[in-house]
XYZ file of C-alpha atoms in Angstrom:
315
model
C 26.147 69.233 -169.986
C 29.259 70.969 -169.649
C 31.861 68.512 -168.383
C 29.507 66.026 -166.915
C 31.167 62.898 -168.329
C 34.620 64.112 -166.859
C 33.201 64.560 -163.207
C 31.417 60.740 -163.658
C 35.067 59.578 -164.416
C 36.776 61.414 -161.670
C 34.395 60.848 -158.632
C 35.838 57.142 -158.158
C 39.148 58.258 -158.565
C 38.720 60.995 -155.733
C 37.328 57.947 -153.627
C 40.564 56.092 -154.439
C 43.000 58.630 -153.515
C 41.232 60.092 -150.514
C 40.712 56.430 -149.102
C 44.350 55.174 -150.115
C 46.219 57.883 -148.438
C 43.969 58.674 -145.504
C 41.364 55.975 -145.073
C 43.491 54.115 -142.448
C 43.798 57.114 -140.092
C 40.410 58.431 -140.411
C 38.486 55.171 -139.646
C 36.143 52.551 -141.531
C 33.264 54.907 -141.052
C 34.887 57.433 -143.212
C 35.890 55.048 -145.474
C 32.644 53.437 -146.308
C 30.990 57.264 -146.728
C 33.669 58.101 -149.373
C 33.902 54.494 -150.669
C 30.302 54.297 -151.265
C 29.090 58.020 -151.631
C 31.148 58.933 -154.517
C 30.245 55.856 -156.678
C 26.493 56.803 -156.171
C 26.964 60.536 -156.913
C 28.698 59.189 -160.095
C 25.398 57.085 -160.737
C 23.185 60.490 -160.067
C 25.627 62.301 -162.617
C 24.914 59.380 -165.217
C 21.106 59.427 -164.838
C 21.446 63.251 -165.386
C 23.178 62.561 -168.404
C 20.763 60.381 -169.689
C 18.133 62.596 -169.412
C 20.219 65.544 -170.834
C 20.798 63.084 -174.038
C 17.198 62.687 -174.106
C 16.321 65.986 -174.165
C 18.705 66.640 -176.818
C 17.466 63.982 -179.356
C 19.987 61.468 -178.276
C 22.809 63.825 -180.191
C 26.180 62.803 -178.776
C 28.065 64.666 -176.727
C 31.758 65.256 -176.826
C 33.773 66.366 -173.517
C 37.381 67.540 -174.427
C 39.658 67.532 -171.371
C 42.945 68.159 -172.636
C 45.519 67.850 -175.450
C 47.414 64.579 -174.479
C 50.014 64.292 -177.230
C 50.808 65.860 -180.609
C 52.512 64.034 -183.071
C 52.836 66.161 -186.567
C 49.389 67.098 -187.615
C 47.927 64.435 -185.469
C 46.675 65.094 -181.646
C 45.501 62.727 -179.047
C 43.158 64.086 -176.829
C 41.620 62.900 -173.521
C 38.277 63.224 -174.315
C 34.982 61.664 -173.235
C 31.915 60.556 -175.577
C 28.720 60.220 -174.229
C 25.920 58.439 -176.423
C 23.388 55.931 -175.809
C 25.584 53.123 -175.693
C 28.163 54.794 -173.172
C 25.404 56.016 -170.801
C 23.802 52.912 -170.764
C 26.963 51.044 -169.960
C 27.812 54.310 -167.278
C 24.451 53.442 -165.601
C 25.424 49.527 -165.284
C 28.831 50.320 -163.956
C 28.198 53.103 -161.611
C 24.703 51.690 -160.765
C 25.395 48.125 -159.848
C 29.141 49.010 -158.892
C 27.492 51.437 -156.258
C 25.359 48.271 -154.814
C 28.350 46.114 -154.434
C 30.242 49.028 -152.464
C 27.381 49.167 -150.199
C 27.258 45.418 -149.840
C 30.740 45.430 -149.008
C 30.723 47.608 -146.006
C 29.050 44.574 -144.562
C 31.002 41.867 -146.061
C 34.210 43.442 -145.210
C 33.293 44.792 -141.796
C 36.248 44.057 -139.414
C 39.050 42.965 -142.083
C 42.328 44.952 -141.323
C 42.866 46.190 -144.877
C 39.381 47.586 -145.060
C 40.693 51.197 -146.403
C 42.758 49.315 -148.956
C 39.800 47.205 -150.186
C 37.534 50.150 -150.988
C 40.335 52.224 -152.678
C 40.859 49.421 -154.977
C 37.020 49.154 -155.653
C 37.128 52.860 -156.371
C 39.977 52.796 -158.697
C 38.379 49.490 -160.690
C 35.237 51.823 -161.002
C 37.299 54.664 -162.411
C 39.391 52.521 -164.937
C 36.007 50.940 -165.966
C 34.328 54.529 -166.406
C 37.464 55.508 -168.451
C 37.036 52.520 -170.817
C 33.316 53.262 -171.511
C 33.436 56.966 -171.851
C 36.732 57.193 -173.461
C 36.044 58.714 -177.263
C 39.411 57.274 -178.650
C 40.719 53.859 -178.314
C 43.856 55.073 -176.538
C 41.850 56.708 -173.821
C 39.659 53.198 -173.674
C 43.135 51.206 -173.906
C 44.166 52.958 -170.747
C 40.887 52.086 -169.024
C 41.400 48.671 -170.230
C 44.854 48.590 -168.640
C 43.821 49.696 -165.689
C 40.751 47.225 -165.161
C 43.190 44.662 -165.309
C 45.548 46.224 -162.808
C 42.720 46.887 -160.499
C 41.307 43.109 -161.015
C 44.621 41.865 -160.460
C 44.521 43.940 -156.732
C 41.406 42.625 -156.184
C 41.498 39.080 -156.811
C 45.103 38.859 -155.107
C 43.307 41.092 -152.126
C 44.238 38.617 -149.551
C 47.930 38.114 -150.978
C 49.065 36.430 -147.838
C 47.768 33.236 -149.157
C 49.948 32.085 -151.811
C 47.127 30.508 -153.829
C 44.923 33.711 -153.806
C 48.449 35.805 -154.891
C 48.743 32.973 -157.782
C 45.294 33.709 -158.835
C 45.484 37.384 -159.269
C 48.639 36.730 -161.519
C 46.921 34.382 -163.451
C 44.021 36.912 -164.390
C 46.681 39.361 -164.967
C 48.814 37.471 -167.413
C 46.148 35.982 -169.262
C 44.666 39.444 -170.350
C 47.831 40.463 -171.187
C 47.733 37.858 -173.997
C 44.385 39.192 -175.346
C 45.385 42.519 -175.061
C 48.317 41.996 -177.619
C 45.335 41.612 -180.246
C 43.853 44.828 -179.130
C 47.014 46.578 -179.691
C 47.693 45.081 -182.978
C 44.341 46.132 -184.204
C 45.117 49.768 -182.829
C 48.487 49.928 -184.641
C 46.324 48.857 -187.983
C 43.617 51.380 -187.363
C 45.933 54.373 -186.709
C 47.788 53.560 -190.102
C 44.922 53.474 -192.223
C 43.126 56.463 -190.511
C 45.734 58.535 -188.651
C 43.336 58.912 -185.860
C 41.867 56.393 -182.827
C 38.977 58.446 -182.357
C 36.170 55.486 -182.500
C 33.446 57.833 -183.766
C 35.655 58.905 -186.709
C 36.627 55.267 -187.470
C 33.108 53.959 -187.529
C 32.163 56.498 -190.027
C 34.799 55.554 -192.148
C 34.070 51.947 -192.076
C 30.519 52.601 -192.617
C 31.145 55.000 -195.596
C 32.203 52.085 -197.600
C 35.867 52.544 -198.369
C 38.373 52.132 -195.171
C 41.388 51.301 -196.989
C 41.978 48.370 -194.595
C 40.545 44.924 -193.992
C 37.740 44.929 -191.518
C 37.751 41.247 -191.133
C 41.572 41.637 -189.663
C 40.861 44.474 -187.696
C 37.809 42.845 -186.280
C 39.455 39.628 -185.384
C 42.279 41.283 -183.415
C 39.889 43.458 -181.853
C 37.993 40.472 -180.770
C 41.114 38.625 -179.241
C 41.198 41.626 -176.735
C 37.523 41.304 -176.043
C 37.920 37.411 -175.582
C 40.514 38.063 -172.809
C 38.510 40.550 -170.988
C 35.249 38.839 -171.696
C 36.807 35.562 -170.604
C 35.785 33.678 -174.073
C 37.376 30.575 -174.814
C 40.434 29.897 -174.981
C 41.201 32.871 -172.778
C 38.460 32.132 -170.107
C 40.856 30.049 -167.537
C 41.477 33.210 -165.321
C 37.673 33.485 -164.860
C 36.959 30.625 -161.962
C 39.980 32.063 -160.285
C 38.559 35.354 -159.678
C 36.768 33.779 -157.073
C 39.855 33.757 -154.938
C 39.274 37.619 -153.899
C 36.522 38.607 -151.840
C 33.109 37.680 -152.812
C 32.072 41.107 -153.740
C 34.823 41.226 -156.145
C 33.682 38.200 -157.991
C 30.122 39.735 -158.334
C 31.812 42.879 -159.668
C 33.980 41.037 -162.229
C 31.656 38.426 -163.167
C 28.519 39.920 -163.414
C 28.722 43.765 -163.324
C 31.196 45.194 -165.226
C 34.624 43.894 -166.236
C 33.377 40.555 -168.433
C 31.067 43.062 -170.168
C 34.041 45.289 -171.474
C 34.670 42.962 -174.188
C 30.977 43.247 -175.222
C 30.981 46.728 -175.196
C 34.169 46.967 -177.504
C 32.784 45.043 -180.301
C 29.412 47.095 -179.681
C 31.239 50.446 -179.839
C 33.466 49.602 -183.057
C 30.145 48.219 -184.933
C 31.124 49.915 -188.035
C 33.894 47.441 -188.392
C 31.956 44.412 -187.823
C 29.051 45.373 -190.152
C 31.741 45.323 -192.741
C 33.302 42.180 -191.748
C 31.049 39.222 -191.913
C 33.830 36.906 -191.431
C 34.986 38.354 -188.091
C 31.176 38.692 -186.731
C 31.008 34.588 -187.909
C 34.123 34.063 -185.432
C 32.365 35.878 -182.903
C 29.063 33.806 -183.281
C 31.098 30.579 -183.219
C 33.135 31.686 -180.315
C 29.829 32.433 -178.569
C 28.386 29.271 -179.463
C 31.076 27.400 -178.126
C 31.132 29.257 -174.901
C 27.084 28.456 -174.421
C 27.601 24.823 -175.149
C 30.497 24.463 -172.834
C 28.316 26.340 -170.119
C 25.504 23.683 -170.851
C 28.042 20.618 -170.680
C 29.425 21.755 -167.222
C 25.715 22.314 -166.008
C 24.485 19.142 -166.953
C 27.601 17.265 -165.483
C 27.473 18.774 -162.308
C 23.335 18.271 -162.020
C 24.327 14.624 -163.072
C 27.087 14.614 -160.285
C 24.815 15.894 -157.439
C 21.738 13.560 -158.492
C 24.256 10.453 -158.418
C 25.062 11.449 -154.746
C 23.540 9.095 -152.239
C 21.154 10.735 -150.001
C 21.109 9.954 -146.409
C 17.613 8.151 -145.466
C 16.060 8.901 -141.967
C 15.114 5.546 -140.004
C 13.389 5.157 -137.001
C 15.633 4.121 -134.123
Protein backbone atom coordinates (compact mmCIF):
# COMPACT_ATOMS: atom_id res chain seq x y z
CA UNK A 1 0.00 0.00 0.00
CA UNK A 2 3.02 2.26 0.48
CA UNK A 3 2.15 5.91 1.00
CA UNK A 4 -1.36 5.61 -0.43
CA UNK A 5 -3.08 7.49 2.46
CA UNK A 6 -0.59 10.34 2.10
CA UNK A 7 -1.29 10.57 -1.62
CA UNK A 8 -5.04 10.69 -0.98
CA UNK A 9 -4.59 13.60 1.42
CA UNK A 10 -2.16 15.56 -0.75
CA UNK A 11 -4.08 15.48 -4.04
CA UNK A 12 -6.71 18.08 -3.01
CA UNK A 13 -3.97 20.21 -1.46
CA UNK A 14 -2.23 20.26 -4.85
CA UNK A 15 -5.49 21.45 -6.41
CA UNK A 16 -5.74 24.26 -3.87
CA UNK A 17 -2.18 25.43 -4.53
CA UNK A 18 -2.38 25.23 -8.32
CA UNK A 19 -5.78 26.91 -8.68
CA UNK A 20 -5.06 29.41 -5.94
CA UNK A 21 -1.76 30.52 -7.46
CA UNK A 22 -2.33 30.14 -11.20
CA UNK A 23 -6.04 29.56 -11.79
CA UNK A 24 -6.92 33.11 -12.79
CA UNK A 25 -4.14 33.21 -15.39
CA UNK A 26 -4.81 29.77 -16.90
CA UNK A 27 -8.58 30.10 -17.29
CA UNK A 28 -11.80 28.35 -16.22
CA UNK A 29 -11.22 25.18 -18.25
CA UNK A 30 -7.88 24.57 -16.53
CA UNK A 31 -9.43 25.34 -13.14
CA UNK A 32 -12.23 22.83 -13.77
CA UNK A 33 -9.88 20.06 -14.86
CA UNK A 34 -7.57 20.50 -11.86
CA UNK A 35 -10.33 21.28 -9.35
CA UNK A 36 -12.40 18.21 -10.29
CA UNK A 37 -9.69 15.86 -11.54
CA UNK A 38 -7.62 15.71 -8.37
CA UNK A 39 -10.55 14.90 -6.02
CA UNK A 40 -11.67 12.20 -8.47
CA UNK A 41 -8.13 10.81 -8.44
CA UNK A 42 -8.25 10.81 -4.62
CA UNK A 43 -11.51 8.86 -4.78
CA UNK A 44 -9.90 6.30 -7.11
CA UNK A 45 -7.02 5.88 -4.65
CA UNK A 46 -9.52 5.48 -1.79
CA UNK A 47 -11.19 2.63 -3.71
CA UNK A 48 -7.74 1.08 -4.14
CA UNK A 49 -7.16 1.44 -0.41
CA UNK A 50 -10.45 -0.31 0.33
CA UNK A 51 -9.52 -3.23 -1.94
CA UNK A 52 -6.06 -3.47 -0.37
CA UNK A 53 -7.54 -3.53 3.13
CA UNK A 54 -9.95 -6.25 2.12
CA UNK A 55 -7.12 -8.32 0.65
CA UNK A 56 -5.17 -7.89 3.92
CA UNK A 57 -8.09 -9.20 6.01
CA UNK A 58 -8.90 -5.63 7.16
CA UNK A 59 -5.62 -5.20 9.01
CA UNK A 60 -5.17 -1.45 9.70
CA UNK A 61 -2.33 0.27 7.86
CA UNK A 62 -0.21 3.05 9.36
CA UNK A 63 1.59 5.47 7.05
CA UNK A 64 4.18 7.45 9.03
CA UNK A 65 5.20 10.54 7.07
CA UNK A 66 7.60 12.35 9.41
CA UNK A 67 8.24 13.22 13.04
CA UNK A 68 6.57 16.54 13.74
CA UNK A 69 7.74 17.23 17.29
CA UNK A 70 9.80 15.53 19.99
CA UNK A 71 9.31 16.46 23.66
CA UNK A 72 11.45 14.36 25.98
CA UNK A 73 10.57 10.74 25.31
CA UNK A 74 7.33 11.65 23.53
CA UNK A 75 7.08 11.99 19.76
CA UNK A 76 4.32 13.59 17.76
CA UNK A 77 4.31 12.07 14.28
CA UNK A 78 2.41 13.07 11.20
CA UNK A 79 0.95 9.66 10.42
CA UNK A 80 -2.15 8.40 8.66
CA UNK A 81 -4.27 5.47 9.79
CA UNK A 82 -6.29 3.49 7.27
CA UNK A 83 -8.81 1.01 8.63
CA UNK A 84 -12.43 0.11 7.90
CA UNK A 85 -13.84 3.23 9.54
CA UNK A 86 -11.43 5.72 7.99
CA UNK A 87 -11.63 4.18 4.52
CA UNK A 88 -15.44 4.41 4.54
CA UNK A 89 -15.24 8.06 5.57
CA UNK A 90 -12.57 8.68 2.92
CA UNK A 91 -14.81 7.20 0.24
CA UNK A 92 -17.68 9.44 1.37
CA UNK A 93 -15.54 12.58 1.49
CA UNK A 94 -13.84 12.03 -1.86
CA UNK A 95 -16.82 10.45 -3.64
CA UNK A 96 -19.53 12.90 -2.67
CA UNK A 97 -17.02 15.75 -2.67
CA UNK A 98 -16.03 14.96 -6.27
CA UNK A 99 -19.66 15.00 -7.39
CA UNK A 100 -20.13 18.40 -5.75
CA UNK A 101 -17.01 19.68 -7.51
CA UNK A 102 -18.35 18.51 -10.88
CA UNK A 103 -21.75 20.09 -10.24
CA UNK A 104 -20.03 23.33 -9.27
CA UNK A 105 -18.52 23.71 -12.75
CA UNK A 106 -21.98 24.54 -14.06
CA UNK A 107 -23.32 26.32 -11.00
CA UNK A 108 -20.40 28.74 -10.74
CA UNK A 109 -19.92 29.23 -14.48
CA UNK A 110 -19.17 32.88 -15.23
CA UNK A 111 -18.44 33.83 -11.62
CA UNK A 112 -15.56 36.31 -11.44
CA UNK A 113 -13.97 34.31 -8.59
CA UNK A 114 -14.27 30.89 -10.24
CA UNK A 115 -10.65 29.91 -9.53
CA UNK A 116 -10.84 31.06 -5.90
CA UNK A 117 -14.02 29.02 -5.39
CA UNK A 118 -12.41 25.78 -6.57
CA UNK A 119 -9.27 26.49 -4.59
CA UNK A 120 -11.41 26.78 -1.44
CA UNK A 121 -13.34 23.59 -2.26
CA UNK A 122 -10.08 21.66 -2.71
CA UNK A 123 -8.77 23.13 0.55
CA UNK A 124 -11.90 21.98 2.37
CA UNK A 125 -11.43 18.46 0.99
CA UNK A 126 -7.76 18.40 2.03
CA UNK A 127 -8.54 19.33 5.63
CA UNK A 128 -11.44 16.87 5.79
CA UNK A 129 -9.16 14.05 4.62
CA UNK A 130 -6.54 15.12 7.15
CA UNK A 131 -9.27 14.84 9.78
CA UNK A 132 -10.48 11.35 8.88
CA UNK A 133 -7.08 9.79 8.07
CA UNK A 134 -4.96 11.30 10.86
CA UNK A 135 -3.70 8.70 13.32
CA UNK A 136 -3.24 11.08 16.24
CA UNK A 137 -5.69 13.54 17.72
CA UNK A 138 -3.18 16.29 16.99
CA UNK A 139 -3.28 15.64 13.23
CA UNK A 140 -7.04 15.24 13.44
CA UNK A 141 -7.27 18.57 15.23
CA UNK A 142 -5.31 20.34 12.49
CA UNK A 143 -7.84 19.00 10.00
CA UNK A 144 -10.66 19.88 12.41
CA UNK A 145 -9.58 23.51 12.59
CA UNK A 146 -8.80 23.61 8.88
CA UNK A 147 -12.31 22.48 8.02
CA UNK A 148 -13.60 25.35 10.17
CA UNK A 149 -11.38 27.80 8.28
CA UNK A 150 -12.44 26.44 4.87
CA UNK A 151 -16.13 26.55 5.81
CA UNK A 152 -15.69 30.19 6.87
CA UNK A 153 -14.14 30.99 3.49
CA UNK A 154 -16.84 29.15 1.55
CA UNK A 155 -19.89 30.33 3.51
CA UNK A 156 -18.65 33.91 3.23
CA UNK A 157 -17.49 33.41 -0.36
CA UNK A 158 -19.51 36.37 -1.62
CA UNK A 159 -18.13 38.55 1.16
CA UNK A 160 -19.07 41.77 -0.64
CA UNK A 161 -22.53 41.18 0.81
CA UNK A 162 -22.33 42.02 4.56
CA UNK A 163 -24.98 39.41 5.44
CA UNK A 164 -22.99 36.63 3.78
CA UNK A 165 -19.77 37.77 5.44
CA UNK A 166 -21.60 37.80 8.78
CA UNK A 167 -22.85 34.24 8.22
CA UNK A 168 -19.30 33.02 7.66
CA UNK A 169 -18.12 34.64 10.88
CA UNK A 170 -21.02 33.14 12.81
CA UNK A 171 -20.13 29.61 11.68
CA UNK A 172 -16.47 30.16 12.50
CA UNK A 173 -17.03 31.58 15.99
CA UNK A 174 -19.70 29.04 16.99
CA UNK A 175 -17.40 26.16 16.13
CA UNK A 176 -14.62 27.65 18.24
CA UNK A 177 -16.85 27.18 21.30
CA UNK A 178 -17.07 23.47 20.63
CA UNK A 179 -13.35 23.30 19.90
CA UNK A 180 -12.59 24.46 23.44
CA UNK A 181 -14.13 21.23 24.74
CA UNK A 182 -12.16 19.22 22.19
CA UNK A 183 -8.88 20.83 23.31
CA UNK A 184 -9.58 20.16 26.98
CA UNK A 185 -10.31 16.53 26.17
CA UNK A 186 -6.98 16.28 24.30
CA UNK A 187 -5.08 17.78 27.24
CA UNK A 188 -6.65 15.30 29.68
CA UNK A 189 -5.84 12.34 27.42
CA UNK A 190 -2.23 13.41 26.89
CA UNK A 191 -1.74 13.91 30.62
CA UNK A 192 -3.08 10.41 31.28
CA UNK A 193 -1.38 8.44 28.48
CA UNK A 194 1.51 10.52 27.16
CA UNK A 195 0.28 9.99 23.61
CA UNK A 196 -2.44 11.30 21.32
CA UNK A 197 -2.49 8.32 18.95
CA UNK A 198 -6.14 7.35 18.85
CA UNK A 199 -5.58 3.62 18.31
CA UNK A 200 -3.38 3.45 21.42
CA UNK A 201 -5.86 5.46 23.49
CA UNK A 202 -8.70 3.14 22.48
CA UNK A 203 -6.64 0.08 23.42
CA UNK A 204 -5.87 1.61 26.83
CA UNK A 205 -9.55 2.27 27.56
CA UNK A 206 -10.65 -1.15 26.34
CA UNK A 207 -8.03 -2.73 28.61
CA UNK A 208 -10.14 -1.48 31.52
CA UNK A 209 -7.70 0.65 33.55
CA UNK A 210 -7.24 3.99 31.80
CA UNK A 211 -6.43 6.04 34.91
CA UNK A 212 -8.72 8.86 33.76
CA UNK A 213 -12.47 9.40 33.80
CA UNK A 214 -13.92 8.09 30.54
CA UNK A 215 -17.09 10.07 31.23
CA UNK A 216 -15.20 13.35 31.57
CA UNK A 217 -13.19 12.81 28.39
CA UNK A 218 -16.24 11.54 26.50
CA UNK A 219 -18.30 14.62 27.34
CA UNK A 220 -15.45 17.03 26.51
CA UNK A 221 -14.94 15.42 23.10
CA UNK A 222 -18.68 15.41 22.50
CA UNK A 223 -18.77 19.17 23.06
CA UNK A 224 -16.36 19.49 20.15
CA UNK A 225 -18.39 17.04 18.08
CA UNK A 226 -21.56 19.04 18.79
CA UNK A 227 -20.04 22.14 17.22
CA UNK A 228 -18.98 20.42 14.02
CA UNK A 229 -22.16 18.36 13.68
CA UNK A 230 -24.39 21.34 14.57
CA UNK A 231 -26.09 19.72 17.54
CA UNK A 232 -28.17 21.72 20.03
CA UNK A 233 -27.14 24.20 21.42
CA UNK A 234 -24.28 24.71 18.90
CA UNK A 235 -26.56 24.31 15.89
CA UNK A 236 -27.19 28.00 15.28
CA UNK A 237 -24.56 28.34 12.54
CA UNK A 238 -26.00 25.68 10.24
CA UNK A 239 -28.93 27.60 8.67
CA UNK A 240 -26.55 30.46 7.89
CA UNK A 241 -24.39 28.09 5.86
CA UNK A 242 -26.96 28.60 3.10
CA UNK A 243 -25.40 32.05 2.57
CA UNK A 244 -22.65 30.50 0.47
CA UNK A 245 -23.05 28.98 -2.99
CA UNK A 246 -25.53 26.08 -3.03
CA UNK A 247 -22.87 23.38 -3.67
CA UNK A 248 -21.13 24.59 -0.49
CA UNK A 249 -24.30 23.93 1.48
CA UNK A 250 -24.39 20.41 0.05
CA UNK A 251 -20.74 19.86 0.96
CA UNK A 252 -21.22 21.09 4.53
CA UNK A 253 -24.76 19.95 5.34
CA UNK A 254 -24.96 16.56 3.71
CA UNK A 255 -21.57 15.26 2.74
CA UNK A 256 -18.70 15.96 5.04
CA UNK A 257 -18.42 18.60 7.72
CA UNK A 258 -21.46 17.67 9.81
CA UNK A 259 -20.29 14.04 9.78
CA UNK A 260 -16.97 15.02 11.38
CA UNK A 261 -18.46 14.96 14.87
CA UNK A 262 -20.01 11.55 14.24
CA UNK A 263 -16.64 10.29 13.01
CA UNK A 264 -14.87 11.57 16.15
CA UNK A 265 -17.28 9.72 18.45
CA UNK A 266 -16.98 6.54 16.38
CA UNK A 267 -13.18 6.77 16.21
CA UNK A 268 -12.93 7.16 20.00
CA UNK A 269 -15.35 4.28 20.64
CA UNK A 270 -13.04 2.81 23.27
CA UNK A 271 -13.82 5.79 25.48
CA UNK A 272 -17.59 5.63 25.05
CA UNK A 273 -17.75 1.88 25.66
CA UNK A 274 -16.47 2.68 29.16
CA UNK A 275 -18.54 5.84 29.61
CA UNK A 276 -22.27 4.99 29.74
CA UNK A 277 -23.02 8.42 31.21
CA UNK A 278 -21.38 10.20 28.27
CA UNK A 279 -23.19 7.86 25.85
CA UNK A 280 -26.47 8.75 27.57
CA UNK A 281 -25.72 12.46 27.05
CA UNK A 282 -25.15 11.79 23.34
CA UNK A 283 -28.39 9.81 23.08
CA UNK A 284 -30.32 12.57 24.82
CA UNK A 285 -28.82 15.21 22.55
CA UNK A 286 -29.71 13.16 19.48
CA UNK A 287 -33.28 12.75 20.75
CA UNK A 288 -33.66 16.48 21.33
CA UNK A 289 -32.31 17.22 17.85
CA UNK A 290 -34.70 14.67 16.31
CA UNK A 291 -37.73 15.99 18.20
CA UNK A 292 -36.84 19.58 17.35
CA UNK A 293 -36.57 18.66 13.68
CA UNK A 294 -39.95 16.96 13.80
CA UNK A 295 -41.58 19.98 15.44
CA UNK A 296 -40.08 22.36 12.86
CA UNK A 297 -41.23 20.10 10.02
CA UNK A 298 -44.75 19.94 11.46
CA UNK A 299 -44.89 23.73 11.88
CA UNK A 300 -43.71 24.27 8.30
CA UNK A 301 -46.29 21.83 6.96
CA UNK A 302 -49.06 23.44 9.01
CA UNK A 303 -48.04 26.87 7.74
CA UNK A 304 -48.20 25.69 4.14
CA UNK A 305 -51.61 24.09 4.61
CA UNK A 306 -52.95 27.25 6.23
CA UNK A 307 -52.17 29.38 3.20
CA UNK A 308 -55.16 30.21 0.99
CA UNK A 309 -54.89 28.64 -2.44
CA UNK A 310 -56.19 30.63 -5.41
CA UNK A 311 -59.22 29.09 -7.06
CA UNK A 312 -59.54 29.43 -10.78
CA UNK A 313 -62.91 30.81 -11.86
CA UNK A 314 -64.51 31.17 -15.21
CA UNK A 315 -64.65 34.78 -16.45
